[in-house]
CSV table of C-alpha atoms and ligand atoms in Angstrom, one decimal:
chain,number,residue,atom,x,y,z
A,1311,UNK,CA,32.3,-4.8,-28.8
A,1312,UNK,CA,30.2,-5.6,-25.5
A,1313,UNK,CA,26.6,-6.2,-26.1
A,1314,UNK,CA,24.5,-3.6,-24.6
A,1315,UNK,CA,21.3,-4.3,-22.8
A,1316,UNK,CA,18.3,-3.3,-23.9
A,1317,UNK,CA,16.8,-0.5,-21.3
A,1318,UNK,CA,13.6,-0.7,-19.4
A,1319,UNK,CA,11.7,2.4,-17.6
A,1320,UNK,CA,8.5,1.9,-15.2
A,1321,UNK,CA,7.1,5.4,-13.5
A,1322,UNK,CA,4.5,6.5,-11.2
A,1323,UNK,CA,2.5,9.6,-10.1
A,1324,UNK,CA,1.1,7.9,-7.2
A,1325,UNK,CA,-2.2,5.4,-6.4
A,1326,UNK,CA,-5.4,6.1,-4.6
A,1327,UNK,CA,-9.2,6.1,-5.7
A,1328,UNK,CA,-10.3,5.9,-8.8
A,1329,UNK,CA,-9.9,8.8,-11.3
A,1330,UNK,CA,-13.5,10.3,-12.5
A,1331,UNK,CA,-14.2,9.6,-16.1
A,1332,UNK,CA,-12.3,9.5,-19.3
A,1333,UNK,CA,-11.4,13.4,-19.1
A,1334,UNK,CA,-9.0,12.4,-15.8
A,1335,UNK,CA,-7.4,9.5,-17.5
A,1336,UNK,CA,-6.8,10.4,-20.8
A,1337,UNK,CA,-5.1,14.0,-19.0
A,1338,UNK,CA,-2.8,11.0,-16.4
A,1339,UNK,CA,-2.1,9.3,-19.1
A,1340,UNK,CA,-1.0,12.2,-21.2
A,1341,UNK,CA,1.6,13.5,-18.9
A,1342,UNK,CA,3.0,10.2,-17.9
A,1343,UNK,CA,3.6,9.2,-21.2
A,1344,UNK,CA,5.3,11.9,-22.2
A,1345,UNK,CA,7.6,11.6,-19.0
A,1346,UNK,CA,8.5,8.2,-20.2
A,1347,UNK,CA,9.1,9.2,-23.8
A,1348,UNK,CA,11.7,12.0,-22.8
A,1349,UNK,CA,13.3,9.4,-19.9
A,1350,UNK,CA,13.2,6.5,-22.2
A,1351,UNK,CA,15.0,7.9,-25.2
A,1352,UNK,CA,17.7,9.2,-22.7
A,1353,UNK,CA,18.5,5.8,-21.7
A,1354,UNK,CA,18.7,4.5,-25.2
A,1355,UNK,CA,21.1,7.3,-26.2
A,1356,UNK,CA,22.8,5.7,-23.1
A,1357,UNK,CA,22.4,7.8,-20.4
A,1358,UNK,CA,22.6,6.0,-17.0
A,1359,UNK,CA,19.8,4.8,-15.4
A,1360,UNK,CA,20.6,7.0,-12.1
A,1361,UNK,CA,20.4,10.0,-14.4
A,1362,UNK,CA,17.9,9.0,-16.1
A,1363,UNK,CA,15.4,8.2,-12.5
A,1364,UNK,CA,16.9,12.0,-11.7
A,1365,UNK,CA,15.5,13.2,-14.8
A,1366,UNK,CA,12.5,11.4,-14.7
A,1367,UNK,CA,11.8,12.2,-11.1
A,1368,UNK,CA,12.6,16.2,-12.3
A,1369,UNK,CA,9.8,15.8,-15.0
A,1370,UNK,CA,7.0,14.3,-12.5
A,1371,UNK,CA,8.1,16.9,-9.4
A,1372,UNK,CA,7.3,19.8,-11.8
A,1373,UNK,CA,4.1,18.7,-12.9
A,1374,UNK,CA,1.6,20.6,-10.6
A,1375,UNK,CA,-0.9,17.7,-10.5
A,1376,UNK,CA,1.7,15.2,-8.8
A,1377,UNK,CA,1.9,15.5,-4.9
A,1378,UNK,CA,6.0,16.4,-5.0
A,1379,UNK,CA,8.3,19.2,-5.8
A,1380,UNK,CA,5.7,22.1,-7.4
A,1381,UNK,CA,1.9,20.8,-6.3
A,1382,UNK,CA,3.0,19.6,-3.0
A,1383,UNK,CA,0.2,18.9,-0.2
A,1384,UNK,CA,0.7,21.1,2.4
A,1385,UNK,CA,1.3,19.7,6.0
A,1386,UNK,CA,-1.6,20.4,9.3
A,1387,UNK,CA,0.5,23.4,9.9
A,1388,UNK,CA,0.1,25.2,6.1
A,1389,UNK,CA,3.3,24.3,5.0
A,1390,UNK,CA,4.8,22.1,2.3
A,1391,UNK,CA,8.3,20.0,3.4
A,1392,UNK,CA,9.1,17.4,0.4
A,1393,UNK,CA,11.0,14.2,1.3
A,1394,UNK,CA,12.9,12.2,-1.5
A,1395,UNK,CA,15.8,9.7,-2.1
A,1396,UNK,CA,17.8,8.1,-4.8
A,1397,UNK,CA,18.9,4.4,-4.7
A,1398,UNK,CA,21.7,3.5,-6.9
A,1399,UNK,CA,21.3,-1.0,-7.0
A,1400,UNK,CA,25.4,-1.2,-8.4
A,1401,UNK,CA,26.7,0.8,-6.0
A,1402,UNK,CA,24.1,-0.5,-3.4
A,1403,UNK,CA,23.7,3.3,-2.1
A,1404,UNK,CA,20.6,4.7,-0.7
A,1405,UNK,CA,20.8,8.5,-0.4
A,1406,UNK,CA,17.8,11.3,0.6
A,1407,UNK,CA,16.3,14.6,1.8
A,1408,UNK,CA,13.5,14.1,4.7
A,1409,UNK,CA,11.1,17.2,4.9
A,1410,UNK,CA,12.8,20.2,2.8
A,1411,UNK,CA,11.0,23.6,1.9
A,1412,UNK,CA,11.7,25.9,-0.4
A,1413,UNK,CA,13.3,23.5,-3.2
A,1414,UNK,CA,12.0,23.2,-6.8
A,1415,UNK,CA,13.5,19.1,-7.3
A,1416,UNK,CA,14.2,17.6,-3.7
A,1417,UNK,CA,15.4,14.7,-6.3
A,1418,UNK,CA,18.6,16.6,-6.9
A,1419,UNK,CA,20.0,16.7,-3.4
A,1420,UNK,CA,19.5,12.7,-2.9
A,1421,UNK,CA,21.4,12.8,-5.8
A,1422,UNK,CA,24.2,15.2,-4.6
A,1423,UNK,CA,23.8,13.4,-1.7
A,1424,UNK,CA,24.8,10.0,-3.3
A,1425,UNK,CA,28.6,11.2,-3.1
A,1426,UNK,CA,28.8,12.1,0.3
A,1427,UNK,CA,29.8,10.8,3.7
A,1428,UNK,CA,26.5,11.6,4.8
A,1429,UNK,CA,23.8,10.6,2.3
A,1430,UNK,CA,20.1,11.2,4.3
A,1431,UNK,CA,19.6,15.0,5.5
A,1432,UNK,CA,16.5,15.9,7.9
A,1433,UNK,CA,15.0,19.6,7.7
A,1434,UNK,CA,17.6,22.0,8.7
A,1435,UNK,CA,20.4,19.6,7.8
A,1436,UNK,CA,18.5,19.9,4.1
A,1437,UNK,CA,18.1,23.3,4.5
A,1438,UNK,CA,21.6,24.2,5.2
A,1439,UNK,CA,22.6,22.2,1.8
A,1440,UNK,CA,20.3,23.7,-0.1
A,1441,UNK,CA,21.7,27.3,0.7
A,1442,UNK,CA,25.4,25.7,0.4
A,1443,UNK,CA,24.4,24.5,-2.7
A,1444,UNK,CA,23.5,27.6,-3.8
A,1445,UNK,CA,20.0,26.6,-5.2
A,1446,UNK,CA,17.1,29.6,-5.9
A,1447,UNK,CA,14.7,29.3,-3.7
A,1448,UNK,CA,11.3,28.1,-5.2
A,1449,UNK,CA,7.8,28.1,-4.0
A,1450,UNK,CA,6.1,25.0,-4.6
A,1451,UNK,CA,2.2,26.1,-4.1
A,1452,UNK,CA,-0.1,26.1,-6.2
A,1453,UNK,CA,-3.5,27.2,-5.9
A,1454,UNK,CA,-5.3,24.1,-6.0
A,1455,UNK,CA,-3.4,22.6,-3.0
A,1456,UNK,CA,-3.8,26.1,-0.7
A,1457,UNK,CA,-7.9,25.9,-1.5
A,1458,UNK,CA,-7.7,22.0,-0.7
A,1459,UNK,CA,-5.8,22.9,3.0
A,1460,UNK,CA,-8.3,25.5,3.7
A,1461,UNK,CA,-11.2,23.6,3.0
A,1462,UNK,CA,-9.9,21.0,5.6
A,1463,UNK,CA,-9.0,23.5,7.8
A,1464,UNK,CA,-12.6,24.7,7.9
A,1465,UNK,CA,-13.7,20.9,8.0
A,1466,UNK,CA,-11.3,20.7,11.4
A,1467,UNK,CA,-8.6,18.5,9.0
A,1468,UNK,CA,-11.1,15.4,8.7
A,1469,UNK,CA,-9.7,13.8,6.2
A,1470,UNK,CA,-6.6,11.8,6.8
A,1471,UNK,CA,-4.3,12.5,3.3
A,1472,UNK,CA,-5.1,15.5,0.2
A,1473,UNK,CA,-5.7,14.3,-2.9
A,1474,UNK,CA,-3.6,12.3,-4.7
A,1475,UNK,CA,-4.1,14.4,-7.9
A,1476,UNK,CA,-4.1,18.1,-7.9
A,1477,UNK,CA,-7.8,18.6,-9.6
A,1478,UNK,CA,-11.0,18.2,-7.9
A,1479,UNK,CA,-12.7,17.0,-11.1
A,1480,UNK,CA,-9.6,14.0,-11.3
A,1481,UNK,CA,-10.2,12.7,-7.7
A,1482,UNK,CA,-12.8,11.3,-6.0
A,1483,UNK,CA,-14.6,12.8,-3.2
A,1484,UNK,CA,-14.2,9.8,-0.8
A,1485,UNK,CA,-11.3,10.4,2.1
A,1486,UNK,CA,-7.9,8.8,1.7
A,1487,UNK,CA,-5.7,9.5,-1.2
A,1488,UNK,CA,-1.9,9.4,-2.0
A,1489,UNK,CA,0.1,10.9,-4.2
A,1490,UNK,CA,3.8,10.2,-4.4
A,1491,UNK,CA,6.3,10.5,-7.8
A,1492,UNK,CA,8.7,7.6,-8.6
A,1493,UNK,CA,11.2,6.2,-11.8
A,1494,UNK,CA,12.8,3.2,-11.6
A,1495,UNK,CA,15.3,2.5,-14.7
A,1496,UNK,CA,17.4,-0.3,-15.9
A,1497,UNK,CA,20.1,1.5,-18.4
A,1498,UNK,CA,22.3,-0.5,-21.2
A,1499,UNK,CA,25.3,-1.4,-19.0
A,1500,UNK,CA,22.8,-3.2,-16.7
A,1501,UNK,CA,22.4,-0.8,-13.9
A,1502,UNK,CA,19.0,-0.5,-12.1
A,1503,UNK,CA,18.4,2.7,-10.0
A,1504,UNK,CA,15.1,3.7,-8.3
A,1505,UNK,CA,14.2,7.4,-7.5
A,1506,UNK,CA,10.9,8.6,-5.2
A,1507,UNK,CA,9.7,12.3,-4.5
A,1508,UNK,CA,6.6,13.1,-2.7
A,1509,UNK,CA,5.2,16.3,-0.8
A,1510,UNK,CA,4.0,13.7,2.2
A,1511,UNK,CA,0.3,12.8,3.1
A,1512,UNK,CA,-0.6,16.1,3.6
A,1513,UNK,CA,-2.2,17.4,6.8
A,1514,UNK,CA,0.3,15.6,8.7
A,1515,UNK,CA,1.6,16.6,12.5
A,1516,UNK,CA,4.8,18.2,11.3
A,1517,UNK,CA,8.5,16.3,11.9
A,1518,UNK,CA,6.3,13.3,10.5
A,1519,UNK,CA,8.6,11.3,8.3
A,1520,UNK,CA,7.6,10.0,4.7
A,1521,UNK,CA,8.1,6.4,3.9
A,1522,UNK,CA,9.6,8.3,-0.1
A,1523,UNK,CA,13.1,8.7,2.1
A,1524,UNK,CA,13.4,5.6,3.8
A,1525,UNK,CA,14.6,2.2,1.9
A,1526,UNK,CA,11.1,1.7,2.9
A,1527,UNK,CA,9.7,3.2,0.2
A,1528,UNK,CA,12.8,3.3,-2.3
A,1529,UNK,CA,15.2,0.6,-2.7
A,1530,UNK,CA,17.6,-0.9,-5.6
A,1531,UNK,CA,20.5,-3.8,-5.4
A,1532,UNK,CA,22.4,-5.4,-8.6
A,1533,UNK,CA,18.9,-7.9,-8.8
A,1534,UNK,CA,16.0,-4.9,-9.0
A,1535,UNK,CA,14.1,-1.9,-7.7
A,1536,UNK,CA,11.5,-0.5,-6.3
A,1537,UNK,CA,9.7,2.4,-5.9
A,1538,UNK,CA,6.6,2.7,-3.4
A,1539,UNK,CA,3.5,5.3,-3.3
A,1540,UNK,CA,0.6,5.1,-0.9
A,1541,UNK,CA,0.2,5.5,2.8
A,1542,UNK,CA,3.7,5.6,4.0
A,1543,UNK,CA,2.9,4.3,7.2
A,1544,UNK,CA,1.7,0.9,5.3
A,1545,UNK,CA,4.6,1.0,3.2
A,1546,UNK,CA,6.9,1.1,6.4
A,1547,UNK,CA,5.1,-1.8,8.5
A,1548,UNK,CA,5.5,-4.0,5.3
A,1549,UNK,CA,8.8,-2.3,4.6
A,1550,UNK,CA,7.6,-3.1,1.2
A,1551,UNK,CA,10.4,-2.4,-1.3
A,1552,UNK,CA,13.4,-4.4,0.3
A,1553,UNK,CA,10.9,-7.1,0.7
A,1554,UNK,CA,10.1,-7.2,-2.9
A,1555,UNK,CA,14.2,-6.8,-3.8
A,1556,UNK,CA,15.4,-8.9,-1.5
A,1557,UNK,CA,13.1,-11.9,-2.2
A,1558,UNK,CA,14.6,-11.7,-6.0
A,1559,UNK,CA,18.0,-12.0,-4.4
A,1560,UNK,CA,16.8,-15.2,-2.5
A,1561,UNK,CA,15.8,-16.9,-5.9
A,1562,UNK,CA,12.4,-15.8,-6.6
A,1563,UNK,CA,11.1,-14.3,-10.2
A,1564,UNK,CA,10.1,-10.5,-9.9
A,1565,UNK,CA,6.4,-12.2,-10.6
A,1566,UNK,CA,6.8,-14.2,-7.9
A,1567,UNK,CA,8.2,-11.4,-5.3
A,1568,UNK,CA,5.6,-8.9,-6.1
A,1569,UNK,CA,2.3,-11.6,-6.1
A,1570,UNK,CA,3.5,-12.5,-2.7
A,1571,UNK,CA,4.3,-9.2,-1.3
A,1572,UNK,CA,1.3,-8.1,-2.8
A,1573,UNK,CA,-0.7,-10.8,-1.4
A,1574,UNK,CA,0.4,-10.3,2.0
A,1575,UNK,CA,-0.1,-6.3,2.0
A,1576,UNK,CA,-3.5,-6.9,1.2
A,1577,UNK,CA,-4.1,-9.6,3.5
A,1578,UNK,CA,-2.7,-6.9,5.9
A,1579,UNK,CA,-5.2,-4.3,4.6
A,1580,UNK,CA,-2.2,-2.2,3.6
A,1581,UNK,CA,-2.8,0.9,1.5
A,1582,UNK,CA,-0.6,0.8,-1.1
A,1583,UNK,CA,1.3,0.6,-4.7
A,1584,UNK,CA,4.9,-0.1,-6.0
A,1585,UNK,CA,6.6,0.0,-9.7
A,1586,UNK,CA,9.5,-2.6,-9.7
A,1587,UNK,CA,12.2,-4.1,-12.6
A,1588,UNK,CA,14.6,-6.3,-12.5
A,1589,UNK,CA,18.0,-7.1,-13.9
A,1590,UNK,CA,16.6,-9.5,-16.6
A,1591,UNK,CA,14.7,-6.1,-17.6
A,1592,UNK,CA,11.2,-7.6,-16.4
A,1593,UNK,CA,8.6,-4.7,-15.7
A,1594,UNK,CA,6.3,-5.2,-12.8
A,1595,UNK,CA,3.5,-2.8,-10.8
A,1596,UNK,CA,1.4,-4.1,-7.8
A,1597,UNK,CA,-1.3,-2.1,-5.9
A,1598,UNK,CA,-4.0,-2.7,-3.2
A,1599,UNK,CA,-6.1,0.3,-3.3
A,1600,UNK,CA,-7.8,1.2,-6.8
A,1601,UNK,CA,-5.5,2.9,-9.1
A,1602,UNK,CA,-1.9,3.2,-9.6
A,1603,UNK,CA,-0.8,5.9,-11.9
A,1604,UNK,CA,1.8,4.2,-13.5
A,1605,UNK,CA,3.4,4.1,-17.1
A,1606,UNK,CA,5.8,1.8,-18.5
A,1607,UNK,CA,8.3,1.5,-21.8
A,1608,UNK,CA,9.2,-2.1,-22.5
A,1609,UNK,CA,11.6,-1.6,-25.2
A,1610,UNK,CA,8.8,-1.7,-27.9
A,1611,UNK,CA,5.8,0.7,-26.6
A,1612,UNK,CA,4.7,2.5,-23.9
A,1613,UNK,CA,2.1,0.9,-21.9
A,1614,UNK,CA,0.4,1.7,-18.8
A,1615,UNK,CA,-1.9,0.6,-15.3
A,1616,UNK,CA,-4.4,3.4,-15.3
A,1617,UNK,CA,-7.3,1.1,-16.3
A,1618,UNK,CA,-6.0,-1.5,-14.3
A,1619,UNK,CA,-9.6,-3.5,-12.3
A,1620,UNK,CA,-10.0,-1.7,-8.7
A,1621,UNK,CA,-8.4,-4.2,-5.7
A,1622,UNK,CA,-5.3,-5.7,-5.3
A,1623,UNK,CA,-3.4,-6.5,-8.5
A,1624,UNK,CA,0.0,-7.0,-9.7
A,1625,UNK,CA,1.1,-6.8,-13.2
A,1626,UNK,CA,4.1,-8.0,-15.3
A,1627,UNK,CA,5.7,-7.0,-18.7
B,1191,LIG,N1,3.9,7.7,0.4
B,1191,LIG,C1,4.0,9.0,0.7
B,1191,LIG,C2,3.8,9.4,2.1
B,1191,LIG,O1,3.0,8.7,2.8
B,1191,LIG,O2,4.4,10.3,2.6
């Protein structure tokens, strides 16, 4: 009989300010640990980690508070386009949909996606697979993010991202926020997959290009994974995840990798947060900005970062 490895699961709803009070936490921290407990007890009946990450990502897109799938920010122009991707680290297979409309789980096309010849669709190229695909349409908006557009709209779009969590009492009032969904999983065969969804910065120039569909933001080999939220343009000049991965193939421990990447990001004043694991089944999170909305199952308990101190951190379990 082989021995099976024991399974490891690290989410996120995104990072950004601080949430206000106990209320907003306690309501996070609610829905993210319920997200783990259905995704984690998959992967001990032995589901794969790559359907396990879909599922996972599936949960988090269709929770309205999380910027992706249904509670997507809408773009400068009043519309939402969702970008996500699936990275499978056996395989070594990076698949993804870049700005599609209309779609209740972008997650499932990066993961029909994952079997073809051409594994990272743009906009129409999306589009045209969701309609092959034969998949309802589904409108994504919710009340909450049309009042938040309009409000910038009146205020000439000022502010440079919506708010990273779909409640006015959850988020501060101060400017930038992100909001971005991610799983990464490590199943009982040893297999580590990362998944990321996100509805963009919101009021962005449209054709702008989220960091959630690039191995920027996403990325998984047989050592780890990653998954990145934040300001995708920070993600993409540190081209954070693949520097975190690869540094673990070069011989460092996931501490080590994400303390240094970490480091450096915030020596670069990058705005920014990943969830990581490696093969050895070691959890880790790191951040720059205030909070990261992450949640964690170790094997033993669910655990998470949302009263983690403001500033750059990194964590491991
Ligand atoms: N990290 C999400 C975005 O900037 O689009």
């Amino acid at each position: 009989m082989t021995t099976k490895i024991q399974p490891k699961l690290i989410i996120h709803g995104g990072a950004g300010s601080s949430l206000q009070g106990k209320g907003g936490v306690e309501k996070v921290r609610q829905l993210l640990h319920q997200v783990v407990e259905e995704v984690y007890t998959m992967l001990l009946a032995g589901a794969s980690a790559k359907s396990a990450v879909v599922r996972g990502c599936q949960l988090l897109e269709n929770e309205p508070r999380f910027n992706a799938g249904t509670g997507s920010v809408l773009q400068s122009d009043g519309q939402i386009r969702m970008s996500a991707s699936l990275m499978d680290g056996t395989a070594q297979s990076f698949s993804g949909v870049i700005n599609v409309s209309r779609v209740k789980n972008p997650i499932e096309l990066a993961q029909f996606l994952q079997d073809s010849t051409d594994r990272v669709l743009s906009d129409y190229g999306a589009g045209e697979l969701v309609r092959e695909l034969q998949i309802p349409s589904h409108d994504g908006l919710t009340d909450m993010r049309l009042q938040e557009w309009i409000q910038e709209r009146q205020d000439n779009f000022q502010k440079n991202m919506a708010g990273v969590i779909a409640e006015p009492e959850l988020a501060e009032s101060s400017n930038a926020r992100r909001g971005t969904i991610g799983v990464v999983a490590l199943d009982t065969e040893g297999n580590v997959v990362a998944g990321t969804s996100t509805g963009g910065k919101g009021f962005e120039r449209i054709g702008r290009v989220s960091d959630s569909a690039m191995p920027a933001g996403n990325y998984a080999t047989t050592h780890g994974g990653v998954s990145c939220t934040g300001i995708g343009e920070d993600i993409i000049d540190e081209c954070l995840a693949p520097r975190i991965v690869i540094r673990l193939s070069d011989g460092m421990s996931l501490q080590q990798a994400m303390a240094k990447s970490f480091q450096e990001a915030g020596d670069n004043k990058r705005d920014l947060g990943a969830i990581a694991l490696d093969a050895k089944g070691t959890i880790a999170w790191g951040k720059t900005c205030d909070v990261l909305l992450a949640a964690f199952h170790d094997g033993n308990k669910i655990g998470d970062t949302l009263e983690v101190a403001k500033g750059t951190q990194t964590g491991c379990i």
